[in-house]
Structures are given as C-alpha cells and as structure tokens.
GROMACS .gro file of C-alpha atoms in nm:
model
  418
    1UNK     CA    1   2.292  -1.112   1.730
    2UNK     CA    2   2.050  -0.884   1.537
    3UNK     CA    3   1.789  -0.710   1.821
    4UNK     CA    4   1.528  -0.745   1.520
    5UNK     CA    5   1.438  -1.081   1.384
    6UNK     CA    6   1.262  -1.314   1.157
    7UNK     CA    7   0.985  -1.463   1.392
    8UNK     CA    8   0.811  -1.624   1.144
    9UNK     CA    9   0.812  -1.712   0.745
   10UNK     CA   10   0.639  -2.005   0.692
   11UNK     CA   11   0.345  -1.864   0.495
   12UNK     CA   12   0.431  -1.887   0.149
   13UNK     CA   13   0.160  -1.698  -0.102
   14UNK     CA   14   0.316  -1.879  -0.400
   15UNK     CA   15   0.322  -1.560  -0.605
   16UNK     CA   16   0.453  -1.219  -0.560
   17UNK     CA   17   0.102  -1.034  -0.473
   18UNK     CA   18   0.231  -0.693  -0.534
   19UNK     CA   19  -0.092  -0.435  -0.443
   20UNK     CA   20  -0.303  -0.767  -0.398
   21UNK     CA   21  -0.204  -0.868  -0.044
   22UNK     CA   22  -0.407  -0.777   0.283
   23UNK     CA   23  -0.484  -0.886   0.629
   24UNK     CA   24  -0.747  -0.981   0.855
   25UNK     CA   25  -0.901  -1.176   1.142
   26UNK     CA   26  -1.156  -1.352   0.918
   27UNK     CA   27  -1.255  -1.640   1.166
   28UNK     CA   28  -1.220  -1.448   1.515
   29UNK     CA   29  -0.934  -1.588   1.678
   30UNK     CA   30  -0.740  -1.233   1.762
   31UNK     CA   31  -0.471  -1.351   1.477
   32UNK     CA   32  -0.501  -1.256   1.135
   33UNK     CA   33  -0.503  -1.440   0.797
   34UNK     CA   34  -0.299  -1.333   0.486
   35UNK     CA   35  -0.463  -1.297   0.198
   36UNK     CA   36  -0.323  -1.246  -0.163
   37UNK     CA   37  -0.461  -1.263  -0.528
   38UNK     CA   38  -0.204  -1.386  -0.807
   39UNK     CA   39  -0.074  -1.158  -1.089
   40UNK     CA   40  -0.425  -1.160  -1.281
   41UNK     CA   41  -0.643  -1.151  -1.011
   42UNK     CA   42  -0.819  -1.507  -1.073
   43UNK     CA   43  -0.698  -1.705  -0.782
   44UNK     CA   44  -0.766  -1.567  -0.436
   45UNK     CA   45  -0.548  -1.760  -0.137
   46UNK     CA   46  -0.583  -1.731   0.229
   47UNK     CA   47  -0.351  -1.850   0.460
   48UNK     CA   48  -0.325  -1.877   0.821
   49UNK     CA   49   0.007  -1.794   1.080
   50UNK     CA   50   0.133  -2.164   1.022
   51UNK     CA   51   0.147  -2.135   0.683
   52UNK     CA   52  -0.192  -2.395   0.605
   53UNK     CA   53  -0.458  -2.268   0.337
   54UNK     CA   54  -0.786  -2.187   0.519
   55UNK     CA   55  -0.932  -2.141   0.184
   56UNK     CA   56  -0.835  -2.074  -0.215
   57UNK     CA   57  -1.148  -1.932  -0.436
   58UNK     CA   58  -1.063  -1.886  -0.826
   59UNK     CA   59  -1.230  -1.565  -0.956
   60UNK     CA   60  -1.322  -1.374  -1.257
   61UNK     CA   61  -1.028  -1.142  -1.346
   62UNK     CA   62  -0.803  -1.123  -1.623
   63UNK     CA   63  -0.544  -0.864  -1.508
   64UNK     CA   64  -0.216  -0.826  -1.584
   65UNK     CA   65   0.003  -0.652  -1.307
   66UNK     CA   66  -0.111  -0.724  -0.971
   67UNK     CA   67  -0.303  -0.427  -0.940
   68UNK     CA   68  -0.632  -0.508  -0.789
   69UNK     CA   69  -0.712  -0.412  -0.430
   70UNK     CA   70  -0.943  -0.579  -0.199
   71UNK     CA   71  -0.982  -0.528   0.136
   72UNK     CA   72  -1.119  -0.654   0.472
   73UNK     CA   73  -1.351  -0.537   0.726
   74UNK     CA   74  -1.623  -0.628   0.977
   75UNK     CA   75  -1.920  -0.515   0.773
   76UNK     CA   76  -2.203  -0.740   0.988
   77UNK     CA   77  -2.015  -0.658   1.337
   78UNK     CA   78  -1.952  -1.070   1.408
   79UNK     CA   79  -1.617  -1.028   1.524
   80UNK     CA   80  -1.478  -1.180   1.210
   81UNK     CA   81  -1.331  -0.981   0.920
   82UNK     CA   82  -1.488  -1.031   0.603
   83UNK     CA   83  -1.309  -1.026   0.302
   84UNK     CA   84  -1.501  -0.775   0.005
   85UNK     CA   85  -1.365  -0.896  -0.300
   86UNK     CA   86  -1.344  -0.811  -0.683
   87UNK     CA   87  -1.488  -1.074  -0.925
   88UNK     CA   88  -1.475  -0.993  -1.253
   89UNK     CA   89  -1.740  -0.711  -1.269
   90UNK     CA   90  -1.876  -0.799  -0.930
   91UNK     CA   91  -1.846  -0.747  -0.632
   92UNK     CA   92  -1.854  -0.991  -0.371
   93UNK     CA   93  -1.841  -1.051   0.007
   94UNK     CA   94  -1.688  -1.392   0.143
   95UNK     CA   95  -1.668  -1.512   0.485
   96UNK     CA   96  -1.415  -1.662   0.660
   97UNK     CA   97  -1.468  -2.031   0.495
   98UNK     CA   98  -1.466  -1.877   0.167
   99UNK     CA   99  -1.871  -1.849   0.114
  100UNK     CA  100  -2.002  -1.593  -0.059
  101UNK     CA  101  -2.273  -1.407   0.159
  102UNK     CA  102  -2.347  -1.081  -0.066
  103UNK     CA  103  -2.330  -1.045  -0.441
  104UNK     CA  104  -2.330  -0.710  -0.630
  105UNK     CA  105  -2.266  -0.650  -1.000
  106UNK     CA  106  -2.218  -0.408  -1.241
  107UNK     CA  107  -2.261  -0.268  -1.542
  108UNK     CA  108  -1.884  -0.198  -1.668
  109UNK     CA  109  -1.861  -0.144  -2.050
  110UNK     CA  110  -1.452  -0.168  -2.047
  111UNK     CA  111  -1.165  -0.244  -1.821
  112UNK     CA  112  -0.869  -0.029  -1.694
  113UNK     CA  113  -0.562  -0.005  -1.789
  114UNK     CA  114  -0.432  -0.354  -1.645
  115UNK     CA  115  -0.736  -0.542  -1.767
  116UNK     CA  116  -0.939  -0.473  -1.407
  117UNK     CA  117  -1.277  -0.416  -1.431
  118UNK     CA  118  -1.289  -0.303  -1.050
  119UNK     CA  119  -0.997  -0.187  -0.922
  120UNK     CA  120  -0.985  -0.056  -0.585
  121UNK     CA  121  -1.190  -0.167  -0.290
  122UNK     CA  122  -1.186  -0.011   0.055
  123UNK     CA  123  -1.351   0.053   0.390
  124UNK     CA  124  -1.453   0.346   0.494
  125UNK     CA  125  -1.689   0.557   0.770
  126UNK     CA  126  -1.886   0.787   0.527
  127UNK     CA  127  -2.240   0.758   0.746
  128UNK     CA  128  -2.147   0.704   1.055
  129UNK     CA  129  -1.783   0.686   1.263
  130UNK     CA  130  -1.941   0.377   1.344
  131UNK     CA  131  -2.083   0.273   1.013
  132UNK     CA  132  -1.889   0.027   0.768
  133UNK     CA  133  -1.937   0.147   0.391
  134UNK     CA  134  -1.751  -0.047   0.111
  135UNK     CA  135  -1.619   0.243  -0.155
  136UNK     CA  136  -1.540   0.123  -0.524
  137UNK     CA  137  -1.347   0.269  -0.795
  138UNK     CA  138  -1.537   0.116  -1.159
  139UNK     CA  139  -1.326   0.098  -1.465
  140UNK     CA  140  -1.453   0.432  -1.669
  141UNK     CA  141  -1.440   0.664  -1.416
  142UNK     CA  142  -1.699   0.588  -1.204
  143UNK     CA  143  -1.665   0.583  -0.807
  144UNK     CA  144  -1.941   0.411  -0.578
  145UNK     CA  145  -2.037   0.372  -0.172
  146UNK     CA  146  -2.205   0.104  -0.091
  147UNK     CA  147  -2.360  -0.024   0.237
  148UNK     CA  148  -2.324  -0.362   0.403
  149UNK     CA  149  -2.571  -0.501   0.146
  150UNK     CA  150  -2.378  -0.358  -0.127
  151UNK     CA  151  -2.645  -0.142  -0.223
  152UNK     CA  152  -2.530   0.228  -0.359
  153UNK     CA  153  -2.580   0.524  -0.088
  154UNK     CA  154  -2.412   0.733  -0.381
  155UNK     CA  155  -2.259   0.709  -0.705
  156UNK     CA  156  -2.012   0.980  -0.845
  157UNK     CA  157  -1.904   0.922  -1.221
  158UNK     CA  158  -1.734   1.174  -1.524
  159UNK     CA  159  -1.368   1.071  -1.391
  160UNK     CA  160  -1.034   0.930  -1.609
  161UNK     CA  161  -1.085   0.559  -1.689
  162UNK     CA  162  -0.827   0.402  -1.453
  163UNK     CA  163  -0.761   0.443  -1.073
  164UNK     CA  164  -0.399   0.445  -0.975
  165UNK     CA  165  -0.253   0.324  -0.693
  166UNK     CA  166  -0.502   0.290  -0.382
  167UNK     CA  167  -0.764   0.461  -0.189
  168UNK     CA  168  -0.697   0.663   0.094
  169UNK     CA  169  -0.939   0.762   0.371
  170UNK     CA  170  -0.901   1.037   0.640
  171UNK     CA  171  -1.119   1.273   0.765
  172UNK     CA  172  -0.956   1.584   0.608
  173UNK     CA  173  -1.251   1.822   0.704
  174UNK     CA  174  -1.286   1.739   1.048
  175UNK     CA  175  -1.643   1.645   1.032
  176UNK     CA  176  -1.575   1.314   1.255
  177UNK     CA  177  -1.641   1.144   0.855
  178UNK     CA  178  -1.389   1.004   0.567
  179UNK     CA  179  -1.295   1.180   0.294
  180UNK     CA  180  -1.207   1.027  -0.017
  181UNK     CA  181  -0.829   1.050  -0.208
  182UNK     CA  182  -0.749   0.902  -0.523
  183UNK     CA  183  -0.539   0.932  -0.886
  184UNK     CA  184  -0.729   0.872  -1.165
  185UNK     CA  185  -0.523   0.834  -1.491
  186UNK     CA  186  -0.642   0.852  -1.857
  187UNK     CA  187  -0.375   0.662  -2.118
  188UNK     CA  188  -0.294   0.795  -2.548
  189UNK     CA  189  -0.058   0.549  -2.631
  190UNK     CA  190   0.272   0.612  -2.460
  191UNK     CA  191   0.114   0.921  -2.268
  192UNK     CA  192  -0.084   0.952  -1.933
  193UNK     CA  193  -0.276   1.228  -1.797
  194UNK     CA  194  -0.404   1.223  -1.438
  195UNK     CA  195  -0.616   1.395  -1.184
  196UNK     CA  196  -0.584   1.412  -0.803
  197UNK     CA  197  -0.905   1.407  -0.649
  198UNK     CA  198  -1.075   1.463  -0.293
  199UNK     CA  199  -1.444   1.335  -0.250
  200UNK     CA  200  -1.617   1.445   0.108
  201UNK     CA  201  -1.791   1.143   0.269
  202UNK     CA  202  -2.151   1.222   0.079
  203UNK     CA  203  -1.925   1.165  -0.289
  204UNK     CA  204  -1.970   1.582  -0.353
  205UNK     CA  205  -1.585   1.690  -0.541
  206UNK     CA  206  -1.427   1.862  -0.296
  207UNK     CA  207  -1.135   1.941  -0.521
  208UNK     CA  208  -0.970   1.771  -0.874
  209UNK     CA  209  -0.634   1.890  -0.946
  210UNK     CA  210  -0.448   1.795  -1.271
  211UNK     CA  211  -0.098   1.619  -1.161
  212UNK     CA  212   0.080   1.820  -1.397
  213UNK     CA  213   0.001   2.137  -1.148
  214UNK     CA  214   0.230   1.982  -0.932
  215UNK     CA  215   0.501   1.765  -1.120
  216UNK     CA  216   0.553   1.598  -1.425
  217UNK     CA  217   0.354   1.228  -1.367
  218UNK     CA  218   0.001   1.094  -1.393
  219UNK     CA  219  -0.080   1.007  -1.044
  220UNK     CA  220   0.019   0.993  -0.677
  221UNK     CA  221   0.162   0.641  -0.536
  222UNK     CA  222   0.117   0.717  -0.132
  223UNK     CA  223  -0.083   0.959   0.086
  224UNK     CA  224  -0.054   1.086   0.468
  225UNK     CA  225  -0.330   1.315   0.586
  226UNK     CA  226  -0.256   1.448   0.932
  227UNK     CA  227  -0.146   1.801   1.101
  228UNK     CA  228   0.200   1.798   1.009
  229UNK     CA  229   0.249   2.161   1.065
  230UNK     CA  230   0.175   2.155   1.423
  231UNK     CA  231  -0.126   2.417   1.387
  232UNK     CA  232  -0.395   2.220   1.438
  233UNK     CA  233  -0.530   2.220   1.086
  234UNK     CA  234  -0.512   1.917   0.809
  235UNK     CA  235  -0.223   1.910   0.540
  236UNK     CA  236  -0.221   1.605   0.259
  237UNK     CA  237   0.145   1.501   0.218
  238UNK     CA  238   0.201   1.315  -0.164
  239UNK     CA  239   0.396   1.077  -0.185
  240UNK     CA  240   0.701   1.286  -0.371
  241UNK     CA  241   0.733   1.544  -0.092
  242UNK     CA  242   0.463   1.787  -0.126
  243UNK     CA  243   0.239   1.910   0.139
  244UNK     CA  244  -0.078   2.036   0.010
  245UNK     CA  245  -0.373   2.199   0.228
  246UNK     CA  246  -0.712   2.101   0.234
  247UNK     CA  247  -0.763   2.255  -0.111
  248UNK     CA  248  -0.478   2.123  -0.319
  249UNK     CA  249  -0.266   2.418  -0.277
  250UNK     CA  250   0.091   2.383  -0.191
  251UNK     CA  251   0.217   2.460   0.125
  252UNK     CA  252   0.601   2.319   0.081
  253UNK     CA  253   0.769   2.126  -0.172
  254UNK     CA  254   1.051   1.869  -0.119
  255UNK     CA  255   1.025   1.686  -0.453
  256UNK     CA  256   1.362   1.831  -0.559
  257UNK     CA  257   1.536   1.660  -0.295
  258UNK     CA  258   1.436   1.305  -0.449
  259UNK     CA  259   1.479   1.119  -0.762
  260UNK     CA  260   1.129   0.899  -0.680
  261UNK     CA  261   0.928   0.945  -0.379
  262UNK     CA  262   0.720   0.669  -0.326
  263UNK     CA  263   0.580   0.559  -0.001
  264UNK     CA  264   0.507   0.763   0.320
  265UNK     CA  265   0.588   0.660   0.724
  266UNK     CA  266   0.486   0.992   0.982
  267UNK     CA  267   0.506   0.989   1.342
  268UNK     CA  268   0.467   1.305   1.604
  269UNK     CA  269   0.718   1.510   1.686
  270UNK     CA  270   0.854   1.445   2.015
  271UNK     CA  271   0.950   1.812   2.051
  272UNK     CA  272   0.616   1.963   2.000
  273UNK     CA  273   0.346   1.974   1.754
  274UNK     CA  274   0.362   1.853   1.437
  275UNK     CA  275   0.495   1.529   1.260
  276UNK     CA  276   0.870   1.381   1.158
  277UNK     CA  277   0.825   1.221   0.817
  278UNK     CA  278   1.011   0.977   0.583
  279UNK     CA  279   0.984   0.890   0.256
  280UNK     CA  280   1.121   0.632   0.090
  281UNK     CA  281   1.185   0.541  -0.298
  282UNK     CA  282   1.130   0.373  -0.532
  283UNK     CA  283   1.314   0.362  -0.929
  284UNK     CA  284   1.592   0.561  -0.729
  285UNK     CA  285   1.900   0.449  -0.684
  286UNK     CA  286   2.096   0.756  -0.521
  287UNK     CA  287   1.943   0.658  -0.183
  288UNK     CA  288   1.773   0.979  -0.136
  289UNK     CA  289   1.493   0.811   0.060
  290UNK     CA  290   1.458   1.144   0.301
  291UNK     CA  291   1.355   1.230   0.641
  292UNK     CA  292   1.176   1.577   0.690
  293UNK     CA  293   1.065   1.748   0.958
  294UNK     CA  294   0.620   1.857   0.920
  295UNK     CA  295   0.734   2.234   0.830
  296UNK     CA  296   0.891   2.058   0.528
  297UNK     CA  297   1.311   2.026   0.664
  298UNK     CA  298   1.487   1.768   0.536
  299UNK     CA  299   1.656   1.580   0.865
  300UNK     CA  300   1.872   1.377   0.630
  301UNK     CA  301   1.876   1.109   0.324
  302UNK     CA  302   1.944   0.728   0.361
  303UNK     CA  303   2.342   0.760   0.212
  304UNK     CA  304   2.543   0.624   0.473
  305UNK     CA  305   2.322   0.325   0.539
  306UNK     CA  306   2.452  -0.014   0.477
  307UNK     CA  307   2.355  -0.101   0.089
  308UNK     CA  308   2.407  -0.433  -0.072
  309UNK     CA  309   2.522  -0.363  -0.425
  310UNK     CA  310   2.384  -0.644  -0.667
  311UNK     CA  311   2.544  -0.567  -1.008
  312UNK     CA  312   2.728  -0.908  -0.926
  313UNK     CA  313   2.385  -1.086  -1.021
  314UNK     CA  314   2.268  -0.787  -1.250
  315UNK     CA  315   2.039  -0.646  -1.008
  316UNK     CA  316   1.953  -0.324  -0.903
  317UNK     CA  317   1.903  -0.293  -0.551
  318UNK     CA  318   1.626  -0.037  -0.421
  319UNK     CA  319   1.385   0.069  -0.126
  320UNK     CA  320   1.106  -0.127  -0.086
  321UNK     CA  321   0.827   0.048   0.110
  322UNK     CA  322   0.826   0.209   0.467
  323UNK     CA  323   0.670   0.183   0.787
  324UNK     CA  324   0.654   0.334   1.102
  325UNK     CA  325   0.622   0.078   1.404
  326UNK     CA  326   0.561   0.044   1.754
  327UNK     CA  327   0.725  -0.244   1.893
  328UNK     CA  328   0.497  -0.230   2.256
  329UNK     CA  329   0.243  -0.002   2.362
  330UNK     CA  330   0.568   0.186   2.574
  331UNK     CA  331   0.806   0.181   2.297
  332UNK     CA  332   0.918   0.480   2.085
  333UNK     CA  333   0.823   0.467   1.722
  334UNK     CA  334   1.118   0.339   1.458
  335UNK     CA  335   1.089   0.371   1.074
  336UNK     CA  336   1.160   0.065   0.862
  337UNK     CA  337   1.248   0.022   0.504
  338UNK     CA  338   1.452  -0.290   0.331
  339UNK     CA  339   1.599  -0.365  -0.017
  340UNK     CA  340   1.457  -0.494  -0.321
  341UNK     CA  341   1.581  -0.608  -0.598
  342UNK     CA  342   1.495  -0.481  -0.968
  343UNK     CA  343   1.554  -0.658  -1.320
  344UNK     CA  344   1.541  -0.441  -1.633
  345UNK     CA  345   1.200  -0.609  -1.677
  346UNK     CA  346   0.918  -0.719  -1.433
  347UNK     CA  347   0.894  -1.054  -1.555
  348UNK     CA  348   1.158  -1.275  -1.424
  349UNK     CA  349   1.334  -1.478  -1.643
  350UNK     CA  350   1.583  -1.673  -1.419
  351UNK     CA  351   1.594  -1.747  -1.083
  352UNK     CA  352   1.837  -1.530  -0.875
  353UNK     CA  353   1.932  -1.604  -0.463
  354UNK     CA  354   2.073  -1.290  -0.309
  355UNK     CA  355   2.093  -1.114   0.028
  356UNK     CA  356   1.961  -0.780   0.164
  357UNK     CA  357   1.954  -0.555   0.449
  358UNK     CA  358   1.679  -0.441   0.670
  359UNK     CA  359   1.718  -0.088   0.763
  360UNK     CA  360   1.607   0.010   1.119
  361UNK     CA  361   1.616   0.383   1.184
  362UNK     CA  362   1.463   0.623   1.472
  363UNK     CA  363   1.276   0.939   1.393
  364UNK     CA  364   1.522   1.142   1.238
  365UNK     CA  365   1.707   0.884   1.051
  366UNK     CA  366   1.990   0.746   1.328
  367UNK     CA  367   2.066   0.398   1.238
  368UNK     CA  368   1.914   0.193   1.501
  369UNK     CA  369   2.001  -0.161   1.362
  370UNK     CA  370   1.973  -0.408   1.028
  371UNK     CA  371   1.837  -0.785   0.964
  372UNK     CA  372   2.028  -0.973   0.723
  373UNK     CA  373   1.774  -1.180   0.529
  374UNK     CA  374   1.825  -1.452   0.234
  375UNK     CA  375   1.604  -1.375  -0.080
  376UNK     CA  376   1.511  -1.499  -0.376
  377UNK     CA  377   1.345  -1.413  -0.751
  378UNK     CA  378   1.161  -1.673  -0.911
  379UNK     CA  379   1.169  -1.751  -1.265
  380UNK     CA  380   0.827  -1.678  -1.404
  381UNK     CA  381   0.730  -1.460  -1.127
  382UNK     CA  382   0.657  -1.138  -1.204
  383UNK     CA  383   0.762  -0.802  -0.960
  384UNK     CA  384   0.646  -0.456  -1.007
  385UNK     CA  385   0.792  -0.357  -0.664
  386UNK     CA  386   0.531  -0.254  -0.527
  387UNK     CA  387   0.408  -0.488  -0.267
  388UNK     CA  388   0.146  -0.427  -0.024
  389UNK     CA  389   0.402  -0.500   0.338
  390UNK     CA  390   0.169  -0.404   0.636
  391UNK     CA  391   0.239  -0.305   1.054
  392UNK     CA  392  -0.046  -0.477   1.230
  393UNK     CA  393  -0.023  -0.702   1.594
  394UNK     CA  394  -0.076  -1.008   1.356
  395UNK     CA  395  -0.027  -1.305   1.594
  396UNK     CA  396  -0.266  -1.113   1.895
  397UNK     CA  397   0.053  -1.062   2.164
  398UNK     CA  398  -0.009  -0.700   2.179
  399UNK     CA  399   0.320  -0.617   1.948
  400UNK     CA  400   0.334  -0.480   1.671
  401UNK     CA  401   0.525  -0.690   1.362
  402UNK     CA  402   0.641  -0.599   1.021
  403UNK     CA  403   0.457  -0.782   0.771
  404UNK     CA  404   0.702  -0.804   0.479
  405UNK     CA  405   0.653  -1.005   0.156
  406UNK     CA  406   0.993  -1.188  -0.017
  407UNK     CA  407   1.025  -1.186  -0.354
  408UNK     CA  408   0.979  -1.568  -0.369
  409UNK     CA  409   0.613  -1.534  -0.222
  410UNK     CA  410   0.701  -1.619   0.158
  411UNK     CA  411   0.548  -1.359   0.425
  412UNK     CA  412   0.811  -1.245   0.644
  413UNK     CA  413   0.747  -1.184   0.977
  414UNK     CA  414   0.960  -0.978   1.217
  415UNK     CA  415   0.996  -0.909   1.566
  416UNK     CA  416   1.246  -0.717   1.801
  417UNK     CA  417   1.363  -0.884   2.063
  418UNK     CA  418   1.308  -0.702   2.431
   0.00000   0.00000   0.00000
C-alpha cells in the first residue's frame, strides 16, 4: 500500500480549468473552496470539499484557451477570501455567496491574444506588507494597481498587447514591498515577440529584457525569486533554467540540459545556504525534468523514474507541473510531479481512460514513492496542459495536500499517510 494517497476527489469542476483554477476560504470556515472558470471564461463555479456548488456566476468573456487568471484574497480583512474576478472588461469583486460588492471597468479598445480583455489578476503588497492591492494586466499593454475599492494607485502602459502566463510577486529589492514579473508577448501572424519585465511596487520599470536575449521564445511560463546562491542577495530563476540577478543579467544557464522547462519547485539546502531546485517539463518527452543545485549543478534528470508509455491509446505521456510540499510542520520537504497525457491537438475528440504515475521524490531527486491513479480525457474537453495544481492545507488539519486537477475535471486530493 502506497504511503501517499487519494484522500479526496469528489469535487468535480466539469471542465478542465487549465490557468483558471484557484483556491480560497471564501466563507471563513478554515477550509477552502475551489474555484474554476470554463474554457472561455463565461461560467465561474465554486465548489466546496464535498464536492456541492456554493455558487456558479456566468460572466462576460469570450476566450478561447483557458487563459484567464483570477485570484483570491482578503481585501476588507473579514476573515473570508474574496474572489476578484474578470468580467468581460471589468473587474469585479464577489463574496463568498457570489454577490458582487465592488465594480470597476475599463476602457479596453481590443482583446489579447485568446480573446481576454483582462487577463491576469493578482494580489499583491505594493503599499504596505500589510496592505492588499489588486494588480491587473489590460489587453494592449497596459498594467494597473488598484486598492480595495478598485480605484488606480498607478497605472503603467506602452507594453506588448498580451500577458503570458501569470503574475509573479516577490520582493526582489528587499524593500519589505512586491515587485512585479511578467511576459508580455506581441503576435505577426505565425511569429511572437516578447519582453520580460520587472515593475518595483510604485509601477516605475525596473528592467524590460527582450526574450530573445536569453533563448529563442516569446515569454517565460514559471518564476522563483529567492537567494539561491546562498549569498544573501536575490536571483530570479526562469522557468527554462536560467538564473538571472536583480537586473536581468545572467548568472548561470541550464537551458541546455532540457528540451522544455516549464514549471519551478525550490526548497533550502539542507547543507548550507542556498536552494535545491527542480524543474519540470512540459512538450518534452526525454524526461529531462532536472534537479539543480542554487549555484546552477544539475543533481540529476527524471530517467529512471517509473513512466507509463501511452502510444497504446495514442497518447503522449508528459510532466504535468511541480510542487514542493510539506507534509507536517516537522516533515522534510518532497518534490512532486505526475503524468499527463497529450493528443496531437488540444481539443479532444474521443474519450480515452488511462493510468498514470505520481512521482514522489526528495530533494535531490531519490525516488521516495508513486500513486497509481485512474484518468480520463473527455471528448469535447479541451487541455492545454497547463493546469493551475496548488500545495495549500485545504481541509484546515494543519497538512499540507496536493491539489491536483484530472483531466476529466475532478480535483484530486492527496495525502501521505503518517
């Protein structure tokens, strides 16, 4: 019997969310709610542990690839999450029955890429490390901060049209504030150009690289901001094995040793300063998902590991995104990654049952155990492989769980026993 295991998967989001999945404690109760948006964006679902619907709300977007990102905070400090929310070209704030409390739109001539008029939302301390400000990324290059009200403490504009993937916060500069990452991406036709671009917690450009500087894509997928050298300064670590200092300069690259580096998991080094990273991918197949050390050593890849192989079902199996976890306050960290399976297209056009592998590994990459799981794609789903899993004590028993979304919409919930 499997140490790890499935503790709970009755929640089922009846969609694949991809980036449109979060979590939060919107009524209170020390457990949180899953939330999700479907492929466009136009129906908005919250669920609770048991799997019931506290509430559904249909909204104003038309996208087209599960991009949009909302997000969930405690903006009027009642002990309940509220859920800040992209409408169309508004912004609006619900609480945890559904009802809209705040209201803010916008003048926003044309849409991204994916048809999103807004899309990333986040939460961030840019006044205060106390202080809950709401930062948006407008279609057309525009970024805003916004205050509990939704009224603009600063508005920064002149960027690419479309935001890709997420925001990322950290206080790179050490000034107790967030700082501001993001990819912003620019399409002709078949070809993208993108900037990488650091905003300090007043919106003043603290650096914008072009992506081509560093490798040839548009964008960056995943960011870690932390000492990783061990020296007591900040380093930004991309997504495809690059550590950059607080100016966009390299300090060590690692992208060679990949195919696809997509999603970032650090913890400290146990044997002094610094941080043990892994990185795992995604559109690679060679299971080069890596482990590195902060002074940029590779520890090891994931070959070895056990792989299901799905060209049976005419599937490619890959890595779906990775975590670090603490089981209990005491416990040592573990990185997690599972399988996922890929179709030559995103939209699915039959449904497919298969089984994968969860992959449980300590710091440097030993093989601590798996979890067996049955999945499923859904004909007329649609999977970009990118979903939005989370690490978060979800059902308030002072654990950590892995928050893991099947590909036939049902929230997977694990636990390790002891």
């Amino acid at each position: 019997m499997s140490k790890y295991y499935i503790a709970n998967d009755k929640i089922d989001l009846k969609c694949y969310p991809n980036y449109s999945f979060e979590i939060g404690d919107i009524n209170g109760d020390g457990k949180m709610e899953f939330i999700s948006m479907n492929q466009s964006g136009n129906l908005l679902s919250v669920f609770n542990l048991d799997g019931e619907i506290v509430f559904e709300k249909t909204l104003e977007n038309n996208g087209n690839w599960g991009t949009a990102i909302f997000c969930t905070a405690d903006i009027n400090s009642d002990g309940c999450d509220e859920l800040i929310v992209q409408n169309g070209k508004s912004i609006i704030i619900l609480d945890g029955k559904g009802n809209i409390i705040k209201e803010r739109k916008f003048n926003i001539p044309r849409a991204d890429m994916y048809n999103i008029y807004i899309p990333l939302l986040g939460a961030a301390n840019i006044v205060s490390p106390t202080t809950i400000s709401i930062i948006a990324a407008l279609a057309g290059g525009v970024i805003e901060a916004l205050d509990s009200n939704l009224d603009t403490i600063w508005k920064v504009d002149g960027f690419r049209n479309s935001f890709l993937h997420e925001f990322y916060f950290a206080d790179v500069n050490g000034d107790g504030l967030d700082e501001i990452i993001f990819s912003t991406v620019d399409q002709d036709g078949d070809e993208y150009y993108g900037d990488f671009i650091l905003l300090d917690n007043d919106g003043t450009l603290l650096f914008s690289k072009d992506v081509q500087n560093y490798l040839d894509d548009s964008h960056f997928d995943d960011i870690a901001v932390a000492d990783f050298l061990g020296d007591g300064s900040t380093q930004i670590l991309v997504e495809k094995g690059i550590l950059l200092d607080i100016n966009g300069n390299v300090i060590w690259d690692l992208s060679g040793e990949m195919d696809h580096g997509q999603w970032i998991a650090h913890v400290p080094d146990p044997t002094g300063t610094g941080r043990l990273g892994f990185i795992s991918e995604l559109w690679g197949y060679d299971l080069k998902s890596m482990f590195f050390t902060g002074k940029g050593q590779k520890i090891r890849d994931a070959r070895g590991y056990p792989w299901v192989d799905g060209t049976d079902k005419g599937l490619l199996i890959a890595p779906s995104r990775c975590h670090a976890v603490y089981w209990d306050k005491l416990s040592e960290p573990e990185f997690f990654f599972t399988q996922q399976a890929v179709r030559g297209d995103h939209y699915c056009d039959r449904t497919t049952h298969y089984d994968l592998i969860a992959l449980f590994m300590d710091i440097n990459g030993n093989l601590l155990g798996t979890l067996p799981f049955k999945e499923t794609q859904l004909e007329g789903y649609y999977y970009n492989g990118e979903v939005h899993s989370k690490v978060a004590d979800v059902d308030g028993d002072g654990c950590e769980e892995i928050v893991f979304i099947k590909q036939y919409g049902h929230v997977m919930i694990i636990k390790k026993r002891g």
